[in-house]
């Protein structure tokens, strides 16, 4: 159990659910079920006994206690206390965000960012940034909902003068991965860490000597096992249907943070003024457009 996480949870009751969510990817299956039940019933669980949580999650009371400890709390009673305090704060703050779809959307993104902030480690950022800073070529791969964060950050790397590619077509991603070699880096973005096309591109890159950096929400995934460096943003225990939009916000910010780490000690591009001219030329002066 991390003493820092326990202290943080004790100091800041409003971060209790974020702390639980941040711990989810690193827990075993039974412990994940325990935390999932606590999060799903966080408004009621302050009144539940350890045995009730164990029954609801299909585990044992010992697993309930262990899951809470591994999530950064002293035990289940500590979780109950923090959630009860959080419920009081939520009540005094006014209507629940879930009552308003717009507010619920914003709150989900806030939760995802807070979870990622607690989960991501500066040491991981530093290691990944070190590889990118010295890379001869960088290829970003991902498909579906992972593509928007990739296309955002690739523009940042291009304007900073990095040799980067980010094809949207999965076959083209395979071709680019095949062309990588020693000293090159493949950055893979995947919510689940189990996307078949993304994994194929990463395997190809590794077979040719390139390093793989993973940005994903799950620490126990095929992509994490394959990668040389991992940035795990965690997940919020909230149904999202087909589109994990809040988690994509966390990936977007994680990639922006990775870019910031990478360029922290890198030389500025020679043609910064030229880059600004490109932006200026794209802006119309026609008031009718």
Coordinates of C-alpha atoms in Angstrom, one line a residue:
X1 CA 0.0 0.0 0.0
X2 CA 1.4 3.4 -0.9
X3 CA 1.6 5.7 2.1
X4 CA 1.5 8.8 -0.2
X5 CA -1.8 7.7 -1.7
X6 CA -3.3 7.1 1.8
X7 CA -2.2 10.5 3.0
X8 CA -3.6 12.2 0.0
X9 CA -6.9 10.4 0.3
X10 CA -7.1 11.4 3.9
X11 CA -6.3 15.0 3.2
X12 CA -8.6 15.4 0.2
X13 CA -12.0 13.7 0.6
X14 CA -13.1 14.8 -2.8
X15 CA -10.4 12.7 -4.5
X16 CA -11.6 9.4 -3.0
X17 CA -13.4 8.2 -6.2
X18 CA -10.5 9.4 -8.4
X19 CA -8.0 7.5 -6.2
X20 CA -10.1 4.4 -6.5
X21 CA -10.4 4.8 -10.3
X22 CA -6.7 5.4 -10.7
X23 CA -6.0 2.1 -8.9
X24 CA -8.3 -0.1 -11.0
X25 CA -5.8 -1.0 -13.9
X26 CA -3.2 -2.3 -11.4
X27 CA -5.5 -4.5 -9.4
X28 CA -6.3 -8.2 -9.9
X29 CA -9.6 -9.3 -11.2
X30 CA -11.2 -9.9 -7.8
X31 CA -10.0 -6.6 -6.5
X32 CA -11.2 -4.8 -9.6
X33 CA -14.7 -6.2 -8.9
X34 CA -14.6 -4.9 -5.4
X35 CA -13.6 -1.4 -6.4
X36 CA -16.1 -1.6 -9.3
X37 CA -18.9 -2.3 -6.8
X38 CA -17.8 0.5 -4.5
X39 CA -17.7 3.0 -7.3
X40 CA -21.0 1.9 -8.8
X41 CA -22.7 2.2 -5.4
X42 CA -20.5 5.0 -4.0
X43 CA -23.6 6.9 -2.8
X44 CA -24.8 3.9 -0.7
X45 CA -21.6 2.0 0.2
X46 CA -20.9 4.1 3.2
X47 CA -23.7 2.2 4.8
X48 CA -22.5 -1.2 3.6
X49 CA -20.5 -3.7 5.7
X50 CA -17.4 -5.5 4.4
X51 CA -19.5 -8.6 4.0
X52 CA -22.1 -6.8 1.9
X53 CA -19.4 -5.5 -0.5
X54 CA -17.9 -9.0 -0.7
X55 CA -21.2 -10.6 -1.5
X56 CA -22.0 -7.9 -4.2
X57 CA -18.6 -8.4 -5.8
X58 CA -18.5 -12.2 -5.5
X59 CA -15.3 -12.1 -3.4
X60 CA -14.4 -12.5 0.2
X61 CA -14.2 -9.9 3.1
X62 CA -10.4 -10.3 3.0
X63 CA -10.3 -9.4 -0.7
X64 CA -12.4 -6.3 0.0
X65 CA -9.9 -5.1 2.6
X66 CA -6.9 -5.9 0.4
X67 CA -8.4 -4.2 -2.6
X68 CA -9.0 -1.0 -0.6
X69 CA -5.4 -1.1 0.8
X70 CA -4.0 -1.7 -2.7
X71 CA -6.0 1.3 -3.9
X72 CA -4.2 3.5 -1.4
X73 CA -6.4 3.4 1.7
X74 CA -5.9 1.9 5.1
X75 CA -8.8 -0.5 4.6
X76 CA -12.4 -0.6 3.7
X77 CA -13.5 1.5 6.7
X78 CA -11.2 4.2 5.5
X79 CA -12.9 4.1 2.1
X80 CA -16.3 4.3 3.7
X81 CA -15.3 7.3 5.7
X82 CA -13.9 9.2 2.7
X83 CA -16.9 8.4 0.5
X84 CA -19.2 9.6 3.3
X85 CA -17.3 12.8 3.5
X86 CA -17.4 13.2 -0.3
X87 CA -21.2 12.6 -0.3
X88 CA -21.6 15.4 2.2
X89 CA -19.5 17.7 0.1
X90 CA -21.5 16.8 -3.1
X91 CA -24.8 17.4 -1.3
X92 CA -23.7 20.8 0.0
X93 CA -22.5 21.8 -3.5
X94 CA -26.0 21.5 -5.1
X95 CA -27.5 19.2 -7.7
X96 CA -25.6 16.1 -8.8
X97 CA -23.9 16.6 -12.2
X98 CA -25.5 13.4 -13.5
X99 CA -28.9 15.2 -13.4
X100 CA -27.6 17.4 -16.3
X101 CA -26.2 15.6 -19.4
X102 CA -23.9 18.5 -20.2
X103 CA -22.6 18.7 -16.6
X104 CA -22.2 14.9 -16.5
X105 CA -20.1 15.1 -19.7
X106 CA -17.8 17.7 -18.2
X107 CA -17.6 15.8 -14.9
X108 CA -16.6 12.6 -16.6
X109 CA -13.7 14.4 -18.4
X110 CA -12.7 16.0 -15.1
X111 CA -12.7 12.6 -13.4
X112 CA -10.7 11.1 -16.3
X113 CA -8.1 13.8 -16.1
X114 CA -7.8 13.6 -12.3
X115 CA -7.4 9.8 -12.6
X116 CA -4.7 10.2 -15.2
X117 CA -2.9 12.9 -13.1
X118 CA -2.7 10.5 -10.2
X119 CA -1.8 7.5 -12.3
X120 CA 0.9 8.9 -14.6
X121 CA 4.4 8.9 -13.2
X122 CA 7.0 11.6 -14.1
X123 CA 9.6 8.9 -14.2
X124 CA 7.7 7.2 -17.1
X125 CA 7.3 10.5 -18.9
X126 CA 11.1 11.2 -18.6
X127 CA 12.0 7.7 -19.9
X128 CA 9.6 8.0 -22.9
X129 CA 10.6 11.6 -23.7
X130 CA 14.3 10.5 -23.7
X131 CA 13.6 8.0 -26.4
X132 CA 11.6 10.5 -28.5
X133 CA 14.2 13.2 -28.1
X134 CA 16.9 11.1 -29.8
X135 CA 14.8 9.2 -32.2
X136 CA 15.7 9.2 -35.9
X137 CA 12.1 8.6 -36.9
X138 CA 8.8 8.6 -34.9
X139 CA 5.7 6.8 -36.0
X140 CA 2.4 7.2 -34.1
X141 CA -0.2 4.4 -34.5
X142 CA -3.7 3.9 -33.4
X143 CA -7.2 3.6 -34.9
X144 CA -10.8 4.5 -34.3
X145 CA -11.3 6.8 -31.3
X146 CA -7.5 6.9 -30.6
X147 CA -6.8 8.8 -33.8
X148 CA -7.9 12.3 -32.7
X149 CA -5.4 12.6 -29.8
X150 CA -2.7 11.3 -32.2
X151 CA -3.4 13.8 -34.9
X152 CA -3.4 16.6 -32.3
X153 CA 0.1 15.7 -31.0
X154 CA 1.6 15.0 -34.3
X155 CA 1.1 18.6 -35.3
X156 CA 2.9 19.7 -32.2
X157 CA 5.9 17.4 -33.0
X158 CA 6.0 18.6 -36.6
X159 CA 6.1 22.2 -35.6
X160 CA 8.9 21.4 -33.2
X161 CA 10.9 19.9 -36.0
X162 CA 10.7 16.2 -35.1
X163 CA 10.7 13.6 -37.9
X164 CA 7.2 12.2 -37.2
X165 CA 4.5 10.4 -39.1
X166 CA 1.0 9.5 -38.1
X167 CA -0.9 7.8 -40.9
X168 CA -4.6 7.2 -40.2
X169 CA -4.9 4.1 -42.4
X170 CA -4.0 0.9 -40.6
X171 CA -2.2 -0.6 -43.6
X172 CA -0.1 2.5 -44.0
X173 CA 0.7 2.2 -40.3
X174 CA 2.1 -1.3 -41.0
X175 CA 4.2 0.0 -43.9
X176 CA 5.6 2.8 -41.7
X177 CA 6.3 0.4 -38.8
X178 CA 8.1 -2.0 -41.2
X179 CA 10.4 0.9 -42.2
X180 CA 11.5 1.6 -38.6
X181 CA 14.8 0.4 -37.2
X182 CA 17.3 0.9 -34.4
X183 CA 17.0 4.3 -32.9
X184 CA 13.4 4.8 -34.1
X185 CA 10.3 4.9 -31.9
X186 CA 6.7 3.7 -32.5
X187 CA 4.2 5.5 -30.2
X188 CA 1.0 3.5 -29.9
X189 CA -2.3 4.9 -28.5
X190 CA -5.1 2.5 -27.6
X191 CA -7.8 2.7 -25.0
X192 CA -8.0 -1.0 -24.3
X193 CA -4.4 -1.9 -25.2
X194 CA -5.7 -4.8 -27.2
X195 CA -6.4 -3.3 -30.7
X196 CA -5.3 -5.9 -33.2
X197 CA -4.1 -3.4 -35.8
X198 CA -2.2 -1.4 -33.3
X199 CA -0.5 -4.5 -31.8
X200 CA 0.5 -5.7 -35.2
X201 CA 2.2 -2.4 -36.0
X202 CA 4.0 -2.4 -32.7
X203 CA 5.2 -6.0 -33.1
X204 CA 6.5 -5.1 -36.6
X205 CA 8.3 -2.1 -35.2
X206 CA 10.0 -4.1 -32.4
X207 CA 11.0 -6.9 -34.8
X208 CA 12.9 -4.3 -36.8
X209 CA 14.6 -2.8 -33.7
X210 CA 12.5 0.2 -32.9
X211 CA 11.3 1.0 -29.3
X212 CA 7.6 1.1 -28.5
X213 CA 5.9 3.7 -26.3
X214 CA 2.4 2.8 -25.2
X215 CA -0.4 5.3 -24.2
X216 CA -3.3 3.3 -22.8
X217 CA -5.9 3.1 -20.1
X218 CA -5.1 -0.4 -18.8
X219 CA -1.8 -1.5 -17.2
X220 CA -2.7 -5.2 -17.7
X221 CA -3.0 -5.4 -21.5
X222 CA -1.1 -6.9 -24.5
X223 CA 0.2 -3.5 -25.5
X224 CA 1.7 -2.8 -22.1
X225 CA 3.4 -6.2 -22.2
X226 CA 4.9 -5.4 -25.6
X227 CA 6.0 -1.8 -25.0
X228 CA 9.3 -0.6 -23.8
X229 CA 7.8 2.4 -22.0
X230 CA 4.2 2.8 -20.8
X231 CA 2.0 5.8 -20.0
X232 CA -1.1 4.3 -18.3
X233 CA -3.9 6.9 -17.8
X234 CA -6.2 4.7 -15.8
X235 CA -10.0 4.5 -16.3
X236 CA -13.1 5.9 -14.7
X237 CA -15.7 3.3 -13.7
X238 CA -18.5 4.7 -15.8
X239 CA -20.3 3.2 -18.8
X240 CA -19.4 4.9 -22.1
X241 CA -21.1 2.7 -24.7
X242 CA -19.0 2.6 -27.8
X243 CA -17.1 5.9 -27.4
X244 CA -14.7 6.2 -24.4
X245 CA -14.8 10.0 -24.8
X246 CA -13.7 11.0 -21.3
X247 CA -10.7 8.6 -21.5
X248 CA -9.8 10.1 -24.9
X249 CA -9.5 13.5 -23.2
X250 CA -7.1 11.9 -20.7
X251 CA -5.0 10.4 -23.6
X252 CA -5.0 13.8 -25.4
X253 CA -3.6 15.6 -22.3
X254 CA -1.1 12.7 -21.6
X255 CA 0.2 13.1 -25.2
X256 CA 0.5 16.8 -24.7
X257 CA 2.4 16.3 -21.5
X258 CA 4.7 13.8 -23.3
X259 CA 5.3 16.4 -25.9
X260 CA 6.1 19.0 -23.2
X261 CA 8.6 16.6 -21.6
X262 CA 10.2 15.8 -24.9
X263 CA 10.7 19.4 -25.9
X264 CA 11.8 20.6 -22.5
X265 CA 15.5 20.1 -23.3
X266 CA 15.2 19.9 -27.1
X267 CA 16.6 22.6 -29.4
X268 CA 13.9 24.9 -30.8
X269 CA 13.3 24.5 -34.6
X270 CA 15.2 26.9 -36.9
X271 CA 12.0 28.0 -38.7
X272 CA 9.6 28.9 -35.9
X273 CA 8.7 32.1 -37.8
X274 CA 7.9 30.1 -40.9
X275 CA 5.6 27.9 -38.9
X276 CA 3.8 30.9 -37.7
X277 CA 3.4 32.2 -41.2
X278 CA 1.7 28.9 -42.2
X279 CA -0.8 29.5 -39.4
X280 CA -1.3 33.1 -40.4
X281 CA -1.8 32.3 -44.1
X282 CA -4.5 29.8 -43.2
X283 CA -6.6 32.6 -41.5
X284 CA -9.0 34.4 -43.8
X285 CA -9.6 38.1 -43.8
X286 CA -12.9 37.8 -45.6
X287 CA -15.7 38.6 -43.1
X288 CA -18.1 36.7 -45.3
X289 CA -16.3 33.4 -44.8

